[in-house]
Amino acid sequence: MKYFILFGPPGAGKGTQAGAMVEKYNLKHISTGELLRSEIAAGTELGLKAKALIDAGSLVPDEVVEGMIESKFNTVKDVNGFLLDGFPRTIAQAEALDKMLEGRGESVTGVVSLMIPDEMIKERIAHRAAIEGRADDANIETINNRIKTYHEKTEPLIAFYQEADKYYEVESMGTIEEVRELVFSVMDNL
Ligand code: AMP
């Protein structure tokens, strides 16, 4: 099994690129954000708790998303691997992932990082808000806090995966097709 991580700041195009990636390499796409939004839509207790944090632009507790990831690893079969989108988002989550994979005799295959400059993040989110109607894309305070959370808690993962020699960065400023080709050229070698 291959374990790819799709990394990048909010609005970098992770969700947009994921579809083509899972199709080409026969992967299961696991987006913790999407899983959490389904919990909210279903009105579960977990969803209710997560909603307040998501609406504030904060992270939900590590254990919550780690449990979601592990249950997918345990149940999804018939794929060549997984594409983790939006997870890990903290060093603690990355360490938990390493442990989970170690227990299965596996390890992270590579991190494909979609990078855009800070000033583009808000533009991209505004564009997505008009299309997808996500509540956390509509409020400027939420967006600002998500950017702050990214820098404080998620960005340190770049060094974490660079040290492990698993970090591959792609400029995500071009068209969807241009970025897709750059992503494929990285993944073809992993
Ligand atoms: P996303 O769809 O990846 O932008 O995630 C939307 C929101 O869900 C984030 O702003 C967080 O509040 C929450 N979330 C998604 N993934 C994680 C994660 N790995 N750890 C903590 N919170 C997460």
Tab-separated table of C-alpha atoms and ligand atoms in Angstrom:
chain	number	residue	atom	x	y	z
A	1	MET	CA	0.000	0.000	0.000
A	2	LYS	CA	1.113	3.543	-0.727
A	3	TYR	CA	0.393	6.324	1.723
A	4	PHE	CA	0.475	9.766	0.111
A	5	ILE	CA	-0.128	12.996	1.976
A	6	LEU	CA	-1.597	15.926	0.075
A	7	PHE	CA	-0.330	18.989	1.890
A	8	GLY	CA	-0.784	22.736	1.553
A	9	PRO	CA	-2.372	25.853	3.046
A	10	PRO	CA	-6.134	26.385	2.850
A	11	GLY	CA	-7.107	27.207	-0.728
A	12	ALA	CA	-3.987	25.673	-2.307
A	13	GLY	CA	-6.096	23.341	-4.468
A	14	LYS	CA	-5.859	20.062	-2.538
A	15	GLY	CA	-9.516	19.111	-3.073
A	16	THR	CA	-9.318	20.184	-6.709
A	17	GLN	CA	-6.296	18.009	-7.488
A	18	ALA	CA	-7.293	15.000	-5.374
A	19	GLY	CA	-9.810	13.567	-7.865
A	20	ALA	CA	-7.319	13.154	-10.709
A	21	MET	CA	-4.690	11.772	-8.323
A	22	VAL	CA	-6.901	9.044	-6.879
A	23	GLU	CA	-8.106	8.076	-10.330
A	24	LYS	CA	-4.665	7.834	-11.937
A	25	TYR	CA	-3.022	5.917	-9.101
A	26	ASN	CA	-6.077	3.979	-7.828
A	27	LEU	CA	-6.037	5.517	-4.365
A	28	LYS	CA	-8.704	6.069	-1.723
A	29	HIS	CA	-9.136	9.776	-1.021
A	30	ILE	CA	-9.508	10.541	2.683
A	31	SER	CA	-10.266	14.176	3.445
A	32	THR	CA	-10.675	14.746	7.169
A	33	GLY	CA	-12.428	18.071	6.429
A	34	GLU	CA	-14.986	16.288	4.225
A	35	LEU	CA	-15.483	13.534	6.803
A	36	LEU	CA	-16.101	16.175	9.465
A	37	ARG	CA	-18.533	18.066	7.211
A	38	SER	CA	-20.501	14.814	6.689
A	39	GLU	CA	-20.698	14.354	10.460
A	40	ILE	CA	-22.061	17.899	10.736
A	41	ALA	CA	-24.581	17.293	7.943
A	42	ALA	CA	-25.719	14.067	9.638
A	43	GLY	CA	-26.172	15.956	12.913
A	44	THR	CA	-24.062	13.543	14.974
A	45	GLU	CA	-22.699	14.427	18.400
A	46	LEU	CA	-19.180	14.489	16.969
A	47	GLY	CA	-20.388	16.780	14.178
A	48	LEU	CA	-21.975	19.126	16.652
A	49	LYS	CA	-18.743	19.431	18.638
A	50	ALA	CA	-16.620	19.781	15.508
A	51	LYS	CA	-18.840	22.486	14.011
A	52	ALA	CA	-18.020	25.068	16.659
A	53	LEU	CA	-14.286	24.536	16.149
A	54	ILE	CA	-14.479	24.497	12.355
A	55	ASP	CA	-16.616	27.654	12.319
A	56	ALA	CA	-13.975	29.348	14.475
A	57	GLY	CA	-11.214	28.281	12.081
A	58	SER	CA	-9.605	26.140	14.800
A	59	LEU	CA	-8.550	22.510	14.604
A	60	VAL	CA	-10.625	19.674	16.014
A	61	PRO	CA	-8.783	17.500	18.583
A	62	ASP	CA	-6.059	15.220	17.203
A	63	GLU	CA	-7.713	12.028	18.569
A	64	VAL	CA	-10.895	12.725	16.604
A	65	VAL	CA	-9.231	12.862	13.196
A	66	GLU	CA	-6.740	10.114	14.046
A	67	GLY	CA	-9.666	7.788	14.825
A	68	MET	CA	-11.304	8.649	11.491
A	69	ILE	CA	-8.125	7.894	9.580
A	70	GLU	CA	-7.478	4.616	11.350
A	71	SER	CA	-10.997	3.347	10.753
A	72	LYS	CA	-10.567	4.015	7.001
A	73	PHE	CA	-7.227	2.187	6.984
A	74	ASN	CA	-8.987	-0.772	8.618
A	75	THR	CA	-11.948	-0.928	6.260
A	76	VAL	CA	-10.871	0.224	2.799
A	77	LYS	CA	-9.529	-2.514	0.535
A	78	ASP	CA	-8.999	-2.985	-3.192
A	79	VAL	CA	-6.921	0.153	-3.739
A	80	ASN	CA	-3.215	0.717	-4.337
A	81	GLY	CA	-3.062	3.121	-1.448
A	82	PHE	CA	-4.445	6.206	0.256
A	83	LEU	CA	-4.376	9.926	-0.419
A	84	LEU	CA	-4.596	11.788	2.885
A	85	ASP	CA	-5.972	15.286	2.353
A	86	GLY	CA	-5.945	17.709	5.272
A	87	PHE	CA	-4.283	15.177	7.568
A	88	PRO	CA	-1.869	15.337	9.321
A	89	ARG	CA	-2.225	18.972	10.356
A	90	THR	CA	-0.069	18.953	13.509
A	91	ILE	CA	3.230	17.343	14.475
A	92	ALA	CA	1.307	15.170	16.980
A	93	GLN	CA	-0.924	13.895	14.156
A	94	ALA	CA	2.117	13.162	11.984
A	95	GLU	CA	3.687	11.179	14.814
A	96	ALA	CA	0.413	9.308	15.396
A	97	LEU	CA	0.270	8.508	11.675
A	98	ASP	CA	3.831	7.161	11.718
A	99	LYS	CA	2.870	4.928	14.637
A	100	MET	CA	-0.315	3.708	12.962
A	101	LEU	CA	1.608	2.842	9.810
A	102	GLU	CA	4.468	1.245	11.697
A	103	GLY	CA	1.940	-1.071	13.337
A	104	ARG	CA	0.885	-2.154	9.863
A	105	GLY	CA	4.449	-2.603	8.621
A	106	GLU	CA	4.012	0.442	6.372
A	107	SER	CA	5.242	4.030	6.172
A	108	VAL	CA	4.424	7.358	4.518
A	109	THR	CA	5.314	7.120	0.820
A	110	GLY	CA	5.609	10.832	0.170
A	111	VAL	CA	4.156	14.256	0.848
A	112	VAL	CA	2.962	16.200	-2.185
A	113	SER	CA	2.810	19.813	-1.107
A	114	LEU	CA	0.798	22.366	-3.082
A	115	MET	CA	2.216	25.793	-2.385
A	116	ILE	CA	0.691	29.207	-2.957
A	117	PRO	CA	1.810	32.546	-1.517
A	118	ASP	CA	-0.160	33.871	1.471
A	119	GLU	CA	-1.706	36.685	-0.555
A	120	MET	CA	-3.339	34.134	-2.872
A	121	ILE	CA	-4.993	32.150	-0.063
A	122	LYS	CA	-7.855	34.604	0.488
A	123	GLU	CA	-8.466	35.026	-3.235
A	124	ARG	CA	-8.737	31.256	-3.710
A	125	ILE	CA	-11.023	30.823	-0.698
A	126	ALA	CA	-13.304	33.641	-1.903
A	127	HIS	CA	-13.552	31.885	-5.271
A	128	ARG	CA	-14.397	28.545	-3.611
A	129	ALA	CA	-16.959	30.183	-1.296
A	130	ALA	CA	-18.932	31.254	-4.340
A	131	ILE	CA	-18.924	27.690	-5.719
A	132	GLU	CA	-19.124	25.322	-2.748
A	133	GLY	CA	-20.899	27.371	-0.091
A	134	ARG	CA	-18.727	26.174	2.814
A	135	ALA	CA	-19.593	28.040	6.019
A	136	ASP	CA	-15.913	28.329	6.996
A	137	ASP	CA	-15.119	30.033	3.672
A	138	ALA	CA	-17.682	32.781	4.177
A	139	ASN	CA	-16.394	34.527	7.273
A	140	ILE	CA	-13.252	36.662	7.196
A	141	GLU	CA	-12.389	36.039	10.851
A	142	THR	CA	-12.638	32.283	10.309
A	143	ILE	CA	-10.419	32.524	7.244
A	144	ASN	CA	-7.826	34.615	9.081
A	145	ASN	CA	-7.764	32.132	11.931
A	146	ARG	CA	-7.376	29.200	9.533
A	147	ILE	CA	-4.365	30.926	7.967
A	148	LYS	CA	-2.896	31.605	11.421
A	149	THR	CA	-3.553	28.003	12.487
A	150	TYR	CA	-1.863	26.775	9.307
A	151	HIS	CA	1.285	28.803	9.992
A	152	GLU	CA	1.467	27.936	13.674
A	153	LYS	CA	0.474	24.278	13.752
A	154	THR	CA	0.662	22.826	10.251
A	155	GLU	CA	3.619	24.531	8.576
A	156	PRO	CA	6.138	22.871	10.965
A	157	LEU	CA	5.253	19.619	9.186
A	158	ILE	CA	7.289	20.808	6.201
A	159	ALA	CA	10.524	20.485	8.181
A	160	PHE	CA	9.270	17.246	9.756
A	161	TYR	CA	8.836	15.585	6.351
A	162	GLN	CA	11.919	17.249	4.836
A	163	GLU	CA	13.975	15.614	7.557
A	164	ALA	CA	12.401	12.284	6.673
A	165	ASP	CA	13.280	12.996	3.005
A	166	LYS	CA	9.629	12.643	2.001
A	167	TYR	CA	8.668	16.195	1.094
A	168	TYR	CA	7.932	17.155	-2.535
A	169	GLU	CA	6.766	20.690	-3.241
A	170	VAL	CA	4.788	21.756	-6.283
A	171	GLU	CA	3.953	25.371	-7.172
A	172	SER	CA	0.171	25.553	-7.224
A	173	MET	CA	-0.216	28.945	-8.883
A	174	GLY	CA	-0.854	27.768	-12.443
A	175	THR	CA	-4.035	26.459	-14.030
A	176	ILE	CA	-5.644	23.279	-12.675
A	177	GLU	CA	-4.184	21.329	-15.617
A	178	GLU	CA	-0.673	22.759	-15.187
A	179	VAL	CA	-0.629	21.938	-11.487
A	180	ARG	CA	-2.004	18.445	-12.195
A	181	GLU	CA	0.904	17.723	-14.552
A	182	LEU	CA	3.430	18.884	-11.938
A	183	VAL	CA	1.751	16.667	-9.336
A	184	PHE	CA	1.783	13.656	-11.671
A	185	SER	CA	5.454	14.157	-12.456
A	186	VAL	CA	6.223	13.967	-8.726
A	187	MET	CA	3.938	10.997	-8.045
A	188	ASP	CA	5.192	8.978	-11.004
A	189	ASN	CA	8.498	8.714	-9.174
A	190	LEU	CA	7.162	7.760	-5.748
B	1	AMP	P1	-10.418	21.280	5.256
B	1	AMP	O1	-11.608	20.799	4.480
B	1	AMP	O2	-9.253	20.351	5.173
B	1	AMP	O3	-10.057	22.710	4.924
B	1	AMP	O4	-10.840	21.279	6.797
B	1	AMP	C1	-11.877	22.120	7.281
B	1	AMP	C2	-11.780	22.232	8.791
B	1	AMP	O5	-11.930	20.927	9.394
B	1	AMP	C3	-10.447	22.736	9.318
B	1	AMP	O6	-10.367	24.158	9.319
B	1	AMP	C4	-10.428	22.150	10.733
B	1	AMP	O7	-11.275	22.887	11.599
B	1	AMP	C5	-11.073	20.791	10.522
B	1	AMP	N1	-10.041	19.768	10.203
B	1	AMP	C6	-9.867	19.107	9.017
B	1	AMP	N2	-8.831	18.257	9.086
B	1	AMP	C7	-8.321	18.374	10.330
B	1	AMP	C8	-7.227	17.762	11.013
B	1	AMP	N3	-6.414	16.884	10.407
B	1	AMP	N4	-7.003	18.118	12.299
B	1	AMP	C9	-7.799	19.009	12.932
B	1	AMP	N5	-8.828	19.641	12.353
B	1	AMP	C10	-9.104	19.326	11.058
